[in-house]
mmCIF file of C-alpha atoms and ligand atoms in Angstrom:
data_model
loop_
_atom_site.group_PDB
_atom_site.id
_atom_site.type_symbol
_atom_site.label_atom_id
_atom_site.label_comp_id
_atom_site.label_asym_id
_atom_site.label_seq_id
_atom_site.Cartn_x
_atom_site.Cartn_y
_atom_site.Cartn_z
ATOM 1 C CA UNK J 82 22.364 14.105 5.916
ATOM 2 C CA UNK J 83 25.395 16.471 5.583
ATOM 3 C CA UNK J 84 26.936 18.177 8.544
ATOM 4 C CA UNK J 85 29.511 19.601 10.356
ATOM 5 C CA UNK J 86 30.858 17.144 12.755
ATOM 6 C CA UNK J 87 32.556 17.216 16.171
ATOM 7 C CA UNK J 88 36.092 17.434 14.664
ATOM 8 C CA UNK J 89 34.809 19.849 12.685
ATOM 9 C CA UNK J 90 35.104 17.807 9.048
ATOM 10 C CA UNK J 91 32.748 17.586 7.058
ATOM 11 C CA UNK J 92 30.599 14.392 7.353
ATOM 12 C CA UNK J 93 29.451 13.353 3.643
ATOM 13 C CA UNK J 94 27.349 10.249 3.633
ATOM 14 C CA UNK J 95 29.225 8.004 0.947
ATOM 15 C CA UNK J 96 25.715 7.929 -1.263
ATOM 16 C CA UNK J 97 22.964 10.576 -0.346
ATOM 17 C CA UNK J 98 19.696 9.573 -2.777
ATOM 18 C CA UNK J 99 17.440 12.384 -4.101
ATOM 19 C CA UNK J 100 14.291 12.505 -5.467
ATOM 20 C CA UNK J 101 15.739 11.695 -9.292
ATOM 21 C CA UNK J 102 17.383 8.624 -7.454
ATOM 22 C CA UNK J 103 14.435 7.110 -7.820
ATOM 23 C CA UNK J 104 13.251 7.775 -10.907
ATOM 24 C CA UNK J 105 12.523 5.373 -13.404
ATOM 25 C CA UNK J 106 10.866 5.558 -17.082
ATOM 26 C CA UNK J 107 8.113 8.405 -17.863
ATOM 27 C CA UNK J 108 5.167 7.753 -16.002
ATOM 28 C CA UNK J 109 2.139 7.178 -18.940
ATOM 29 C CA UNK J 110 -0.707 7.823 -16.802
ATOM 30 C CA UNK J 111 -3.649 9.668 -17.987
ATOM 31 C CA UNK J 112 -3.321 13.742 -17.444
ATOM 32 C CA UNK J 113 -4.740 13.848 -14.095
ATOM 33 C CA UNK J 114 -4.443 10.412 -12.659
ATOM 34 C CA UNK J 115 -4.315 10.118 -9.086
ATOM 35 C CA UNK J 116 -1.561 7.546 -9.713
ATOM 36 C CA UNK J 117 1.270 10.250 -10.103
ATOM 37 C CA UNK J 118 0.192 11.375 -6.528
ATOM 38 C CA UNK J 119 0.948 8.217 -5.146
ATOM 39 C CA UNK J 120 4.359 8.007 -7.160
ATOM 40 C CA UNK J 121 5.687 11.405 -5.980
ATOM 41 C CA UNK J 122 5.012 10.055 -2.362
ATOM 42 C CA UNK J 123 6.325 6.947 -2.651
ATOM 43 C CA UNK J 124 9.681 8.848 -3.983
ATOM 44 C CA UNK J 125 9.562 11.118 -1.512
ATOM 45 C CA UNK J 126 9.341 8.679 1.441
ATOM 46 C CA UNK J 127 12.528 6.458 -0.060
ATOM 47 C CA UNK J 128 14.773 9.924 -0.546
ATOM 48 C CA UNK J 129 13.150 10.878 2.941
ATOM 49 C CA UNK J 130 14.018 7.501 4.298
ATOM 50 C CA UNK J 131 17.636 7.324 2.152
ATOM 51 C CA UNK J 132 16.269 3.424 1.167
ATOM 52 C CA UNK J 133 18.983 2.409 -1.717
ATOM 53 C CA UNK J 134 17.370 1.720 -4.800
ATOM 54 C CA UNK J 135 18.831 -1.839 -4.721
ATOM 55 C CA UNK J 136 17.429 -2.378 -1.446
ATOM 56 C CA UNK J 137 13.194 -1.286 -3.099
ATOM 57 C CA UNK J 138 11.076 -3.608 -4.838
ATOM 58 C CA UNK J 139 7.793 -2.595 -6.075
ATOM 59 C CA UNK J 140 5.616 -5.797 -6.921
ATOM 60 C CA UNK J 141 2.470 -5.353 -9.080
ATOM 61 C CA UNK J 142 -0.192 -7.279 -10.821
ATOM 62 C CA UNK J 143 -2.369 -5.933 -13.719
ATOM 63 C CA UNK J 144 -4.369 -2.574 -13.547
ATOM 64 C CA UNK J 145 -3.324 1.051 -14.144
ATOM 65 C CA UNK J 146 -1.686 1.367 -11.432
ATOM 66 C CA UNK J 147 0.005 -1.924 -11.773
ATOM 67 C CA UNK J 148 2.429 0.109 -14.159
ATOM 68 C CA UNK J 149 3.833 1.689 -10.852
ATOM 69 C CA UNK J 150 7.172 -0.611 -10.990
ATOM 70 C CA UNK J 151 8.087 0.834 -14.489
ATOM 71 C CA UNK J 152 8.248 4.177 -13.077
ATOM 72 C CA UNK J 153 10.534 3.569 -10.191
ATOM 73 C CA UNK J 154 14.007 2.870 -10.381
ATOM 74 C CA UNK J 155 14.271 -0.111 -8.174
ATOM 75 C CA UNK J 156 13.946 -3.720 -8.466
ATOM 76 C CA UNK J 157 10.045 -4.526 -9.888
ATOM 77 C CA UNK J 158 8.525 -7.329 -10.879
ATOM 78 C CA UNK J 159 4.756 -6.121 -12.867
ATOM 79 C CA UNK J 160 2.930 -9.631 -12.673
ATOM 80 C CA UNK J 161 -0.327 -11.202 -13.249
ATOM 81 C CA UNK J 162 -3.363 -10.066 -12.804
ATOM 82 C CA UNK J 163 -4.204 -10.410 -8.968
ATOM 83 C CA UNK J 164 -0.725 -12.076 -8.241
ATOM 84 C CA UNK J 165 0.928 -8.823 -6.924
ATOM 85 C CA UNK J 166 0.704 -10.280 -3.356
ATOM 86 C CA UNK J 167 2.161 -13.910 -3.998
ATOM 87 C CA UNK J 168 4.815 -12.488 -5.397
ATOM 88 C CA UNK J 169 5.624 -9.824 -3.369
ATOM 89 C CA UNK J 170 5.802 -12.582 -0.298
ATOM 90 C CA UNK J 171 7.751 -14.968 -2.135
ATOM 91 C CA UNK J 172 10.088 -11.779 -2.814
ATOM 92 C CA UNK J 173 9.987 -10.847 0.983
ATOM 93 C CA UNK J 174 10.795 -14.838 2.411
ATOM 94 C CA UNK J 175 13.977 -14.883 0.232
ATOM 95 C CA UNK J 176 15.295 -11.635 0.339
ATOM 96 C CA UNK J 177 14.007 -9.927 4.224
ATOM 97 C CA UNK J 178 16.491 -6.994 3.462
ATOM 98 C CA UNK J 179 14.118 -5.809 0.963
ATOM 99 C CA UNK J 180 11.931 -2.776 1.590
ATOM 100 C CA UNK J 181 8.722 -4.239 -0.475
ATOM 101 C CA UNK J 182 5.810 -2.293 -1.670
ATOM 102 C CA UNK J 183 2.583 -3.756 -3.421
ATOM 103 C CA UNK J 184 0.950 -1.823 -6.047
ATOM 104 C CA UNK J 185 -2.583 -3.016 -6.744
ATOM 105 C CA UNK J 186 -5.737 -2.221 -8.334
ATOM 106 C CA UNK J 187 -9.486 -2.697 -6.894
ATOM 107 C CA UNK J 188 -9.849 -5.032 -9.411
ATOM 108 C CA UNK J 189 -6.315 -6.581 -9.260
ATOM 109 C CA UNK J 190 -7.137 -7.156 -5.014
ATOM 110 C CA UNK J 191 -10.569 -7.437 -4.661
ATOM 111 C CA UNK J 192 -11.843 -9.829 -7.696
ATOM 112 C CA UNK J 193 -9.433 -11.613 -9.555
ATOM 113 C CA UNK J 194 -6.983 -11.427 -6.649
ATOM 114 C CA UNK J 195 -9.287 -11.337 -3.585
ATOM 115 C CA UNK J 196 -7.830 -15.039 -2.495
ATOM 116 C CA UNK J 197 -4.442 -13.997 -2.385
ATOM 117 C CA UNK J 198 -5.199 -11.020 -0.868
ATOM 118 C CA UNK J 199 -7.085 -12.824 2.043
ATOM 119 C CA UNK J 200 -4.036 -15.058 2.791
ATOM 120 C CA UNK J 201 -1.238 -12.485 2.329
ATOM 121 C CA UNK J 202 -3.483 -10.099 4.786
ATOM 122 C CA UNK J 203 -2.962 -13.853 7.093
ATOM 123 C CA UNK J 204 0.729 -14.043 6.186
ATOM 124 C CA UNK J 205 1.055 -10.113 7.401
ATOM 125 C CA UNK J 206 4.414 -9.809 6.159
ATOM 126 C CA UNK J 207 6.829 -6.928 6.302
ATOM 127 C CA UNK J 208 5.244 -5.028 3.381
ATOM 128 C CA UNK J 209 3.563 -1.730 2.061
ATOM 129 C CA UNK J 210 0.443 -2.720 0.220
ATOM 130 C CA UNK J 211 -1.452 0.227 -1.781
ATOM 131 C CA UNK J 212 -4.609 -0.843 -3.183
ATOM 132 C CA UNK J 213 -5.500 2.016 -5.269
ATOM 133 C CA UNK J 214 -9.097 2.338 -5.916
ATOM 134 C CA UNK J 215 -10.488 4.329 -8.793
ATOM 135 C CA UNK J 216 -13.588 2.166 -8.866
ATOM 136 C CA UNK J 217 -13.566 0.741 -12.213
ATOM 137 C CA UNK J 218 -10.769 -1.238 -14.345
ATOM 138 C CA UNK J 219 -9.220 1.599 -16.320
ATOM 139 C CA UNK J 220 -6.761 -0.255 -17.974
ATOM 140 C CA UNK J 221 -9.578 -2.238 -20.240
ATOM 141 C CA UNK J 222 -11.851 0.722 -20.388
ATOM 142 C CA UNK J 223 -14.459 1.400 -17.944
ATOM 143 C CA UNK J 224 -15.897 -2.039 -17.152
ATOM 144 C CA UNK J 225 -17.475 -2.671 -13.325
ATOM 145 C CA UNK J 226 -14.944 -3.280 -10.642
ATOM 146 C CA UNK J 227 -15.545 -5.006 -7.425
ATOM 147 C CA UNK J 228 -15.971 -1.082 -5.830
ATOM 148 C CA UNK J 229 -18.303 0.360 -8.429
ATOM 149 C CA UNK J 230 -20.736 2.312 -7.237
ATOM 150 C CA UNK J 231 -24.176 0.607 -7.690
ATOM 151 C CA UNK J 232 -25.718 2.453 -10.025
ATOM 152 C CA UNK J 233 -23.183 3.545 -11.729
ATOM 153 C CA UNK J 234 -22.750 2.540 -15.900
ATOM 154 C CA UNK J 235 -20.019 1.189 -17.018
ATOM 155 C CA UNK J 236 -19.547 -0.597 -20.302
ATOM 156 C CA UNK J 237 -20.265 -3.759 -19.233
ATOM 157 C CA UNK J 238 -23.203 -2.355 -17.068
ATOM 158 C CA UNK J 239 -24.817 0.268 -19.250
ATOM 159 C CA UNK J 240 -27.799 0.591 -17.444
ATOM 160 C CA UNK J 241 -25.269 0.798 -13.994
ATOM 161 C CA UNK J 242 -23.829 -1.786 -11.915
ATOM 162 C CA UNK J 243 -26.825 -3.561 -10.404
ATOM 163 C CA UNK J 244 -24.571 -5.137 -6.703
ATOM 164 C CA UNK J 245 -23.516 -2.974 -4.183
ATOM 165 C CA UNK J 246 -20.160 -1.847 -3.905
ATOM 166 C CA UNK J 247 -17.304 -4.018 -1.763
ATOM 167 C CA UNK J 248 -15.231 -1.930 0.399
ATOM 168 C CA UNK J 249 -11.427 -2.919 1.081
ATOM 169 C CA UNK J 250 -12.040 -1.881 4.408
ATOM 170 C CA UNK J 251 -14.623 -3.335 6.113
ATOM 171 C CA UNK J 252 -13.064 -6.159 3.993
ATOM 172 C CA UNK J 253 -9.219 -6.510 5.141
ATOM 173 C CA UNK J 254 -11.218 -5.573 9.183
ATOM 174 C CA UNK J 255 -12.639 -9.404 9.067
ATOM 175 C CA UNK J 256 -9.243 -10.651 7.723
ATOM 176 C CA UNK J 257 -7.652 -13.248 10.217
ATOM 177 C CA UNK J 258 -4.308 -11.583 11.928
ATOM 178 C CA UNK J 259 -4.598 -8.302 9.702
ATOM 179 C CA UNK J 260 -2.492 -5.406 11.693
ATOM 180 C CA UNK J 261 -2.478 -2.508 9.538
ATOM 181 C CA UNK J 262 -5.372 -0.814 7.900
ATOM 182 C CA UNK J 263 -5.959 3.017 6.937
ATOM 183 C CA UNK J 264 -7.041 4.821 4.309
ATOM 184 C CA UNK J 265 -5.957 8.008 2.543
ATOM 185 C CA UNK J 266 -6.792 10.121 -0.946
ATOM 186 C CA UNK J 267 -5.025 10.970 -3.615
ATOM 187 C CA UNK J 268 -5.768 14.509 -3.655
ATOM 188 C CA UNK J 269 -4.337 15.343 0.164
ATOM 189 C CA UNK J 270 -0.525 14.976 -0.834
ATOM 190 C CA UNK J 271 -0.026 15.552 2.995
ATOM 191 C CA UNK J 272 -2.201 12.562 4.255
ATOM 192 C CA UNK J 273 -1.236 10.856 1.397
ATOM 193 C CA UNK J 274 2.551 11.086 2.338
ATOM 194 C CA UNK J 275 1.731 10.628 6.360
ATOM 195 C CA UNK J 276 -0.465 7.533 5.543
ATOM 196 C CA UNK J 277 2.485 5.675 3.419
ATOM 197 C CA UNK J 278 5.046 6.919 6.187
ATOM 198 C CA UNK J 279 2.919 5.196 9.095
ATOM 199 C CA UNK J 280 2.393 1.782 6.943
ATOM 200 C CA UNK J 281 6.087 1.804 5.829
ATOM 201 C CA UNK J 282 7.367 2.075 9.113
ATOM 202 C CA UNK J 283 4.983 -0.481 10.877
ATOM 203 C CA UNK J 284 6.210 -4.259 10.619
ATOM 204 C CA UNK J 285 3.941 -6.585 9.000
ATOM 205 C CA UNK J 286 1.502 -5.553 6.286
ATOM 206 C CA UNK J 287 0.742 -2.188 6.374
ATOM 207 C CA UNK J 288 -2.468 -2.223 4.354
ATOM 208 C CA UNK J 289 -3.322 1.077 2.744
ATOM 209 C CA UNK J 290 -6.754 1.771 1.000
ATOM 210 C CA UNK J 291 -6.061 4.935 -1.528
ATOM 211 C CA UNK J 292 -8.999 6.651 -3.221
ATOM 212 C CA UNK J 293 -7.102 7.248 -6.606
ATOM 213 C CA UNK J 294 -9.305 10.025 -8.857
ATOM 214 C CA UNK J 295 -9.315 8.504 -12.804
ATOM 215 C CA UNK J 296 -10.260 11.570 -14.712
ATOM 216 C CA UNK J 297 -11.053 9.295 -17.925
ATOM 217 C CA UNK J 298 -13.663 6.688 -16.764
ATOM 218 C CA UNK J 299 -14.688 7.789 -13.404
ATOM 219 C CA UNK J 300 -14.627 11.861 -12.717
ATOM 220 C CA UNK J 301 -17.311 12.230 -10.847
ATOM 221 C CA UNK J 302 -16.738 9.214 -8.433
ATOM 222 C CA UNK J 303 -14.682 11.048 -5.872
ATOM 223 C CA UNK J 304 -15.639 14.979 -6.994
ATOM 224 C CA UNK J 305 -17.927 15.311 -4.301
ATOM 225 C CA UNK J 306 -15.729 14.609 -1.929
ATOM 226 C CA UNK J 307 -12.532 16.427 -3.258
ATOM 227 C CA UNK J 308 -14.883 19.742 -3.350
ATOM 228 C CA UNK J 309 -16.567 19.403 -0.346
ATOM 229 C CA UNK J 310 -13.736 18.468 2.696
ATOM 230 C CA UNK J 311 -16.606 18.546 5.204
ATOM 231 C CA UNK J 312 -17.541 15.180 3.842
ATOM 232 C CA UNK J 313 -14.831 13.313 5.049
ATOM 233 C CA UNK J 314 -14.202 12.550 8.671
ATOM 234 C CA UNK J 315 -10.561 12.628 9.757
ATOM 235 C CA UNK J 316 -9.839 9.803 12.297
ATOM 236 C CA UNK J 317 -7.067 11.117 14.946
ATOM 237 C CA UNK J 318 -5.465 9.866 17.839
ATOM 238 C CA UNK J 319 -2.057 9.802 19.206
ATOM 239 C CA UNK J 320 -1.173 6.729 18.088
ATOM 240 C CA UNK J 321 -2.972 6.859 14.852
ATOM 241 C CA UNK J 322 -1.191 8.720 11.736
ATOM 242 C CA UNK J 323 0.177 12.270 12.681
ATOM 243 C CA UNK J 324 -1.727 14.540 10.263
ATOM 244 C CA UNK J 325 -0.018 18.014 11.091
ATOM 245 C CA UNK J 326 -1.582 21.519 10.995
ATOM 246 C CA UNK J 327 -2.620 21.472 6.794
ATOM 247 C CA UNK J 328 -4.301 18.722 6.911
ATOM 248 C CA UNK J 329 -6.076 19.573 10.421
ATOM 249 C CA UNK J 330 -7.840 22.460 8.991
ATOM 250 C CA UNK J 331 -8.638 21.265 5.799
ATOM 251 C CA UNK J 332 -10.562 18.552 7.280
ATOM 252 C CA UNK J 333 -12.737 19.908 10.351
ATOM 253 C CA UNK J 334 -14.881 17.089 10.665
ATOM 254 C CA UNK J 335 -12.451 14.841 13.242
ATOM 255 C CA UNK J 336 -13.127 11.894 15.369
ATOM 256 C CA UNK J 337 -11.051 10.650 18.129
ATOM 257 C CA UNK J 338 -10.239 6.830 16.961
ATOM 258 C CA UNK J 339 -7.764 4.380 19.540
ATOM 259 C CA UNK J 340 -6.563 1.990 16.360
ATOM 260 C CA UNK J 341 -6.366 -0.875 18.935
ATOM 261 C CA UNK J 342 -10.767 -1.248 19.324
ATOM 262 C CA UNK J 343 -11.117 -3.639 15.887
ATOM 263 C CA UNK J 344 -14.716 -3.435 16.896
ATOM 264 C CA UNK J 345 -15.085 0.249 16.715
ATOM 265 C CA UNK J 346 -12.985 0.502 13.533
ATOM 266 C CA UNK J 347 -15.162 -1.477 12.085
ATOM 267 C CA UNK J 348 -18.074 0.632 13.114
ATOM 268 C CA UNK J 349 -16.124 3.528 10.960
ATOM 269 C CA UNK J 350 -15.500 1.282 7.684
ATOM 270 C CA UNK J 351 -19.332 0.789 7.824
ATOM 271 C CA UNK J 352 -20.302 4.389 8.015
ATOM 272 C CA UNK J 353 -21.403 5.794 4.584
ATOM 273 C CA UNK J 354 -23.036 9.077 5.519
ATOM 274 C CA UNK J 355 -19.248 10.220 5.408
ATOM 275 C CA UNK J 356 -15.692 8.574 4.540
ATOM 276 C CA UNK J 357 -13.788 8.161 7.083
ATOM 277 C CA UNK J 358 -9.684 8.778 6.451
ATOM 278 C CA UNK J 359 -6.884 7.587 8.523
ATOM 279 C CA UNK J 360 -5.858 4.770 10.683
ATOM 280 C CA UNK J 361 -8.411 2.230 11.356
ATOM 281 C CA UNK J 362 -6.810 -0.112 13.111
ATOM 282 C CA UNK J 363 -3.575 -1.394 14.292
ATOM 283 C CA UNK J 364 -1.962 -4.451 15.840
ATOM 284 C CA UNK J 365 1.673 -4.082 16.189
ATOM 285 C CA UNK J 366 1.941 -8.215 17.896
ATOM 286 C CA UNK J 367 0.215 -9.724 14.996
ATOM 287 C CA UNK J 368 2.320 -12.579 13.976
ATOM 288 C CA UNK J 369 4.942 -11.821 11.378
ATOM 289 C CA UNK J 370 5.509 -14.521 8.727
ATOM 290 C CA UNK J 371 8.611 -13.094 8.135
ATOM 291 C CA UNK J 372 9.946 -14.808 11.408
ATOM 292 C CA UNK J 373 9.366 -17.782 9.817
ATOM 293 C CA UNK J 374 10.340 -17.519 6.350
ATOM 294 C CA UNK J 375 13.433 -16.108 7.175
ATOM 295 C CA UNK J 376 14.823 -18.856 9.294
ATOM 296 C CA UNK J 377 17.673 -20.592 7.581
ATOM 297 C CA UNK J 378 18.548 -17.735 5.546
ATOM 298 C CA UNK J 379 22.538 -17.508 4.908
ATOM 299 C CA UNK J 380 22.749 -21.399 5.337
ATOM 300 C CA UNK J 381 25.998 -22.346 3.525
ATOM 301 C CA UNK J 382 25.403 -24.900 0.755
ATOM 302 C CA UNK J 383 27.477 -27.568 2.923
ATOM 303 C CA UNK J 384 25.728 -27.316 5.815
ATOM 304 C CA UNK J 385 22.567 -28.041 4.233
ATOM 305 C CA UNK J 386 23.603 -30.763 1.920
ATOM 306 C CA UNK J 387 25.196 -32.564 5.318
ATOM 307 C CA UNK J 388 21.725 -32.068 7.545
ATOM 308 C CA UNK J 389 20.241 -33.250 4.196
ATOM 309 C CA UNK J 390 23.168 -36.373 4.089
ATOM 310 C CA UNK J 391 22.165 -37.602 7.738
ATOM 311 C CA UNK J 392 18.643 -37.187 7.409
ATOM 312 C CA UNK J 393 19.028 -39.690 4.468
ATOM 313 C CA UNK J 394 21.250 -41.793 6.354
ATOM 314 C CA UNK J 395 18.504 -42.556 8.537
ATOM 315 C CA UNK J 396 16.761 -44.044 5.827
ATOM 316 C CA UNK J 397 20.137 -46.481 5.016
ATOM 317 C CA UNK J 398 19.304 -49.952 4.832
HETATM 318 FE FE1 SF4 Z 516 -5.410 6.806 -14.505
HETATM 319 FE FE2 SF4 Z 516 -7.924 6.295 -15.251
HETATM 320 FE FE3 SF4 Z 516 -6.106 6.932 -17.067
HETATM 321 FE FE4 SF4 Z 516 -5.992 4.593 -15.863
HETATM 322 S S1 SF4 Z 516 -7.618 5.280 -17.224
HETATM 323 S S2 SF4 Z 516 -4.257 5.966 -16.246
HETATM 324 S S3 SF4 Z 516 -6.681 5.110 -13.774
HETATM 325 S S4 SF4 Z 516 -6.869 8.250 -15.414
#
């Protein structure tokens, strides 16, 4: 930031980002979409955060929101359906200086791409991962996603999706060596913005569940719950995402949640008479693949072709 310093000069950082720093094409979302919610946050948290756009990669598979590296200037790679993750850890192992964020879909995560997701969730990496849940695929009109509500028609359930929904949640809380897991909504800019903040700024993979409104296939999905705050339960705790006065008396209903007892976080996923927002859990030792990965890194081409020469040379006959 700009100041007055000791000596009284100015100090002038040599590049200070703002918000248009980041900007990349015209977002094409639907009027509406909980996706440009998520965008403006995102933005805000690299110009908060004064991440060079050079040093931001968005990764993305196929989805609505798999658009999301089109719309921010920084490196972006929008894959294949379900491969956001893969490539987003092949992207972190080779280049660790990287600030990565995943943007995926509940049908780009939890059907097509539910294995990778499993594994990456193993791999914990040093990532942002935003699965943004509208419950349905949007991009190819209205057909049932892994999170559609049973009951609910689609086009390729009419009559209404006949299996109960999956949640990400409950999901990512039986995932081997998971450490970050919360959920947020589109329509709370505030916890919205906190949420991102916490995940960014925890190392590994900072797992966040958003519940993204899509005003063209499923409007009444979340309405219920945007109208009526006293149907969401706000998890606090001191070490759990600091939600600040707005957000405090929007939502009244609050619970008291340590992020460290997996077993009662998982007792929250599973509650339906409400939806629980927040941190869920949190393990800050879970092992980093990154440690791994990144071993070896800045090598010079000699020294690996002459570790590669002698372990030949034991081979000489
Ligand atoms: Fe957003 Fe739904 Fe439109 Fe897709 S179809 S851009 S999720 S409002």
């Amino acid at each position: 930031m700009f100041g007055l310093t000791n000596d009284w000069s100015l100090d002038v950082p040599e590049r200070y980002f703002t918000l248009e720093s980041y900007d990349g094409g015209v977002a094409r979302w639907c009027p509406g979409c909980g996706d440009f919610a998520v965008l403006s946050a995102v933005q805000r948290i690299a110009r908060d955060e004064q991440i060079p756009p050079e040093k931001l990669a968005v990764m993305s598979g196929i989805g609505c929101s798999s658009r999301f590296p089109h719309y921010m200037h920084a490196y972006g790679f929008h894959g294949l359906h379900g491969r956001a993750l893969p490539v987003a850890c092949g992207a972190k192992a080779r280049r660790p200086d990287l600030d990565v964020w995943v943007a995926t879909g509940d049908g780009d995560c939890c059907s097509i791409g539910a294995g990778h997701w499993l594994h990456a969730t193993r791999y914990n990496m040093d990532m942002v991962v935003m699965l943004f849940d509208n419950s349905v695929y949007g991009l190819t009109k209205k057909q049932t996603s892994p999170t559609t509500p049973q009951g609910f028609a689609t086009n390729t359930h009419p009559r209404g999706a006949w299996l109960p929904p999956l949640n990400p949640v409950r999901t990512m809380l039986g995932f081997p060596n998971v450490s970050f897991v919360a959920r947020t909504v589109d329509w709370n800019p505030l916890h919205l913005h906190q949420t991102l903040l916490a995940a960014y700024h925890h190392r590994g993979m900072g797992f966040v569940h958003v519940l993204q409104r899509c005003p063209t296939y499923t409007p009444e999905v979340f309405e219920e719950l945007r109208t009526n705050p006293d149907l969401t339960l706000l998890m606090t705790h001191e070490t759990g995402i600091p939600a600040g006065d707005a957000v405090l008396r929007t939502y009244r209903n609050q619970a008291e949640h340590d992020p460290s007892d997996l077993e009662a976080a998982r007792a929250l996923a599973d509650r339906n008479d409400c939806l629980p927002i927040g941190l869920f859990y949190r393990d800050a030792n879970a092992v980093v693949y990154d440690d791994y990965t990144n071993e070896g890194i800045g090598t010079s081409d000699e020294t690996k072709l002459s570790v590669l020469a002698a372990e030949l040379d034991r081979f000489a006959i």
